[in-house]
Amino acid sequence: MNVSPAPKRPAASDNARQAVVIVHGMGEQRPMDTIRSFVSAVWSSDLSRTEGKFGARKPDPDGDGLINKSWVHPDRRARSYELRRITTPDDVNGRRTEFYELYWSDITQGTTVQRLVAWVKGLLLRKWSDVPVDARRLYIAAWGGQC
C-alpha cells in the first residue's frame, strides 16, 4: 500500500513578513508619492534583495535592465480603498515586506491636544472584541506588556 507523505507545512520563517511605516508631514504631497520613492530607493533598485529568486523581477519601465517587483493594493484590514500599501515578493531571506505611508499634516491641522488625547483613549480603551485578532499583540504592547 502506497501512502503519500503529508504535505510539508511551511516553517514560520517561510512566511516571514515585516512592515515598514513611513510617517511624515512635510510639504504638499500626492498620495503614495513619498512611499513610492522610498520603495524605489530601498527595494526596487537593489537587485541583491531578490538574487536568484524566480519571478521576483520585472523590466524597468523608466530605463534599461530590471527592477524588483512590488505591488500596490488596498489594505484589507482597514476595509477602505484609501489606505494602500506596497507589498514585495519574498526577498533572498524568504521575507516579504509591506510598506505603509502615513501623511499626518493634513489630518492634524487645527487639532487640539484634547482631541488627540481623546483619540488615543479611544484606541486604548476599546472592547477586547473590537481589537482585530492579528493586532492584539500590538494592543497589549501599547499597554506596556511584553509581546
mmCIF file of C-alpha atoms in Angstrom:
data_model
loop_
_atom_site.group_PDB
_atom_site.id
_atom_site.type_symbol
_atom_site.label_atom_id
_atom_site.label_comp_id
_atom_site.label_asym_id
_atom_site.label_seq_id
_atom_site.Cartn_x
_atom_site.Cartn_y
_atom_site.Cartn_z
ATOM 1 C CA MET A 1 0.000 0.000 0.000
ATOM 2 C CA ASN A 2 1.419 3.347 -1.022
ATOM 3 C CA VAL A 3 0.921 6.100 1.460
ATOM 4 C CA SER A 4 1.704 9.601 0.328
ATOM 5 C CA PRO A 5 3.560 11.690 2.856
ATOM 6 C CA ALA A 6 1.628 14.569 4.323
ATOM 7 C CA PRO A 7 2.291 17.863 2.572
ATOM 8 C CA LYS A 8 5.113 19.791 4.154
ATOM 9 C CA ARG A 9 3.854 22.697 6.211
ATOM 10 C CA PRO A 10 5.901 25.849 5.783
ATOM 11 C CA ALA A 11 8.114 26.752 8.690
ATOM 12 C CA ALA A 12 7.479 30.059 10.415
ATOM 13 C CA SER A 13 10.462 31.560 8.616
ATOM 14 C CA ASP A 14 8.928 30.558 5.244
ATOM 15 C CA ASN A 15 6.109 33.038 5.841
ATOM 16 C CA ALA A 16 8.132 35.788 7.489
ATOM 17 C CA ARG A 17 6.839 39.296 6.901
ATOM 18 C CA GLN A 18 7.891 42.720 8.002
ATOM 19 C CA ALA A 19 6.259 46.132 7.841
ATOM 20 C CA VAL A 20 7.928 49.448 7.151
ATOM 21 C CA VAL A 21 5.912 52.519 8.096
ATOM 22 C CA ILE A 22 6.934 55.932 6.800
ATOM 23 C CA VAL A 23 5.407 58.739 8.871
ATOM 24 C CA HIS A 24 5.816 62.304 7.633
ATOM 25 C CA GLY A 25 4.008 65.601 7.343
ATOM 26 C CA MET A 26 6.205 67.857 5.287
ATOM 27 C CA GLY A 27 5.283 69.635 2.074
ATOM 28 C CA GLU A 28 2.334 69.312 -0.278
ATOM 29 C CA GLN A 29 2.026 65.618 -1.014
ATOM 30 C CA ARG A 30 0.278 63.488 -3.576
ATOM 31 C CA PRO A 31 -0.971 60.217 -2.071
ATOM 32 C CA MET A 32 1.689 57.466 -2.110
ATOM 33 C CA ASP A 33 4.326 59.822 -3.577
ATOM 34 C CA THR A 34 6.802 59.548 -0.692
ATOM 35 C CA ILE A 35 6.337 55.816 -0.163
ATOM 36 C CA ARG A 36 6.819 55.071 -3.866
ATOM 37 C CA SER A 37 10.097 56.994 -3.842
ATOM 38 C CA PHE A 38 11.212 55.198 -0.690
ATOM 39 C CA VAL A 39 10.373 51.740 -2.095
ATOM 40 C CA SER A 40 12.193 52.595 -5.302
ATOM 41 C CA ALA A 41 15.320 53.533 -3.345
ATOM 42 C CA VAL A 42 15.420 50.640 -0.847
ATOM 43 C CA TRP A 43 13.729 47.789 -2.718
ATOM 44 C CA SER A 44 13.217 48.161 -6.459
ATOM 45 C CA SER A 45 16.749 49.174 -7.426
ATOM 46 C CA ASP A 46 18.626 46.806 -5.064
ATOM 47 C CA LEU A 47 18.765 43.607 -7.129
ATOM 48 C CA SER A 48 20.738 41.832 -4.391
ATOM 49 C CA ARG A 49 17.453 41.629 -2.414
ATOM 50 C CA THR A 50 15.988 39.104 -4.912
ATOM 51 C CA GLU A 51 19.130 37.483 -6.243
ATOM 52 C CA GLY A 52 18.263 34.093 -7.706
ATOM 53 C CA LYS A 53 14.540 34.296 -6.864
ATOM 54 C CA PHE A 54 12.443 33.225 -9.857
ATOM 55 C CA GLY A 55 9.804 35.750 -10.910
ATOM 56 C CA ALA A 56 10.836 38.443 -8.427
ATOM 57 C CA ARG A 57 11.989 40.940 -11.091
ATOM 58 C CA LYS A 58 10.429 42.834 -13.976
ATOM 59 C CA PRO A 59 11.677 45.175 -16.714
ATOM 60 C CA ASP A 60 12.355 48.720 -15.531
ATOM 61 C CA PRO A 61 9.693 50.967 -17.135
ATOM 62 C CA ASP A 62 11.966 54.025 -16.783
ATOM 63 C CA GLY A 63 15.190 52.582 -18.145
ATOM 64 C CA ASP A 64 17.153 49.565 -19.281
ATOM 65 C CA GLY A 65 17.520 46.460 -17.185
ATOM 66 C CA LEU A 66 15.452 45.001 -14.387
ATOM 67 C CA ILE A 67 13.984 46.095 -11.067
ATOM 68 C CA ASN A 68 12.475 44.120 -8.194
ATOM 69 C CA LYS A 69 8.709 43.654 -8.377
ATOM 70 C CA SER A 70 6.282 45.272 -5.968
ATOM 71 C CA TRP A 71 2.509 45.696 -5.884
ATOM 72 C CA VAL A 72 0.256 48.498 -4.662
ATOM 73 C CA HIS A 73 -3.052 47.326 -3.252
ATOM 74 C CA PRO A 74 -5.664 48.301 -0.655
ATOM 75 C CA ASP A 75 -5.086 47.275 2.936
ATOM 76 C CA ARG A 76 -7.808 44.712 3.722
ATOM 77 C CA ARG A 77 -7.767 45.296 7.462
ATOM 78 C CA ALA A 78 -8.879 48.910 7.058
ATOM 79 C CA ARG A 79 -11.724 47.902 4.717
ATOM 80 C CA SER A 80 -11.019 51.104 2.813
ATOM 81 C CA TYR A 81 -9.630 51.693 -0.640
ATOM 82 C CA GLU A 82 -7.980 54.852 0.653
ATOM 83 C CA LEU A 83 -5.368 53.069 2.786
ATOM 84 C CA ARG A 84 -2.920 51.390 0.458
ATOM 85 C CA ARG A 85 0.290 49.503 0.924
ATOM 86 C CA ILE A 86 3.137 48.366 -1.279
ATOM 87 C CA THR A 87 3.996 44.685 -0.972
ATOM 88 C CA THR A 88 7.072 42.860 -2.236
ATOM 89 C CA PRO A 89 7.652 39.224 -3.076
ATOM 90 C CA ASP A 90 9.921 37.227 -0.778
ATOM 91 C CA ASP A 91 13.481 38.508 -0.620
ATOM 92 C CA VAL A 92 16.624 36.354 -0.505
ATOM 93 C CA ASN A 93 15.933 35.626 3.177
ATOM 94 C CA GLY A 94 12.358 34.480 2.474
ATOM 95 C CA ARG A 95 10.847 37.617 3.984
ATOM 96 C CA ARG A 96 8.054 39.678 2.390
ATOM 97 C CA THR A 97 7.943 43.400 3.123
ATOM 98 C CA GLU A 98 4.879 45.619 3.273
ATOM 99 C CA PHE A 99 5.402 49.375 3.080
ATOM 100 C CA TYR A 100 2.862 51.824 4.552
ATOM 101 C CA GLU A 101 2.767 55.609 4.477
ATOM 102 C CA LEU A 102 1.114 57.932 6.987
ATOM 103 C CA TYR A 103 0.992 61.588 5.997
ATOM 104 C CA TRP A 104 -0.098 63.308 9.177
ATOM 105 C CA SER A 105 -0.073 67.014 8.325
ATOM 106 C CA ASP A 106 -3.486 67.128 6.666
ATOM 107 C CA ILE A 107 -5.202 65.172 9.451
ATOM 108 C CA THR A 108 -3.708 67.083 12.368
ATOM 109 C CA GLN A 109 -4.022 70.669 11.172
ATOM 110 C CA GLY A 110 -6.052 72.539 13.744
ATOM 111 C CA THR A 111 -6.233 69.515 16.074
ATOM 112 C CA THR A 112 -6.208 70.368 19.752
ATOM 113 C CA VAL A 113 -4.323 68.391 22.373
ATOM 114 C CA GLN A 114 -7.662 67.408 23.898
ATOM 115 C CA ARG A 115 -8.804 65.824 20.615
ATOM 116 C CA LEU A 116 -5.506 63.951 20.307
ATOM 117 C CA VAL A 117 -5.839 62.612 23.869
ATOM 118 C CA ALA A 118 -9.454 61.579 23.181
ATOM 119 C CA TRP A 119 -8.346 59.709 20.031
ATOM 120 C CA VAL A 120 -5.596 57.821 21.906
ATOM 121 C CA LYS A 121 -8.020 56.935 24.717
ATOM 122 C CA GLY A 122 -10.496 55.655 22.114
ATOM 123 C CA LEU A 123 -7.825 53.363 20.717
ATOM 124 C CA LEU A 124 -6.630 52.067 24.083
ATOM 125 C CA LEU A 125 -9.947 51.770 25.902
ATOM 126 C CA ARG A 126 -11.887 49.816 23.297
ATOM 127 C CA LYS A 127 -13.544 46.479 23.988
ATOM 128 C CA TRP A 128 -11.263 43.478 23.556
ATOM 129 C CA SER A 129 -13.666 42.079 20.935
ATOM 130 C CA ASP A 130 -13.179 45.252 18.842
ATOM 131 C CA VAL A 131 -9.407 44.743 18.626
ATOM 132 C CA PRO A 132 -8.522 42.825 15.416
ATOM 133 C CA VAL A 133 -7.122 39.399 16.288
ATOM 134 C CA ASP A 134 -3.906 39.969 14.363
ATOM 135 C CA ALA A 135 -3.364 43.327 16.135
ATOM 136 C CA ARG A 136 -3.844 42.118 19.707
ATOM 137 C CA ARG A 137 -0.137 41.682 20.419
ATOM 138 C CA LEU A 138 0.421 45.300 19.404
ATOM 139 C CA TYR A 139 -2.549 46.365 21.559
ATOM 140 C CA ILE A 140 -1.032 44.590 24.583
ATOM 141 C CA ALA A 141 2.364 46.171 23.822
ATOM 142 C CA ALA A 142 0.735 49.610 23.738
ATOM 143 C CA TRP A 143 -0.421 48.976 27.306
ATOM 144 C CA GLY A 144 3.182 48.259 28.296
ATOM 145 C CA GLY A 145 3.062 44.477 28.130
ATOM 146 C CA GLN A 146 5.646 42.229 26.555
ATOM 147 C CA CYS A 147 4.989 40.529 23.197
#
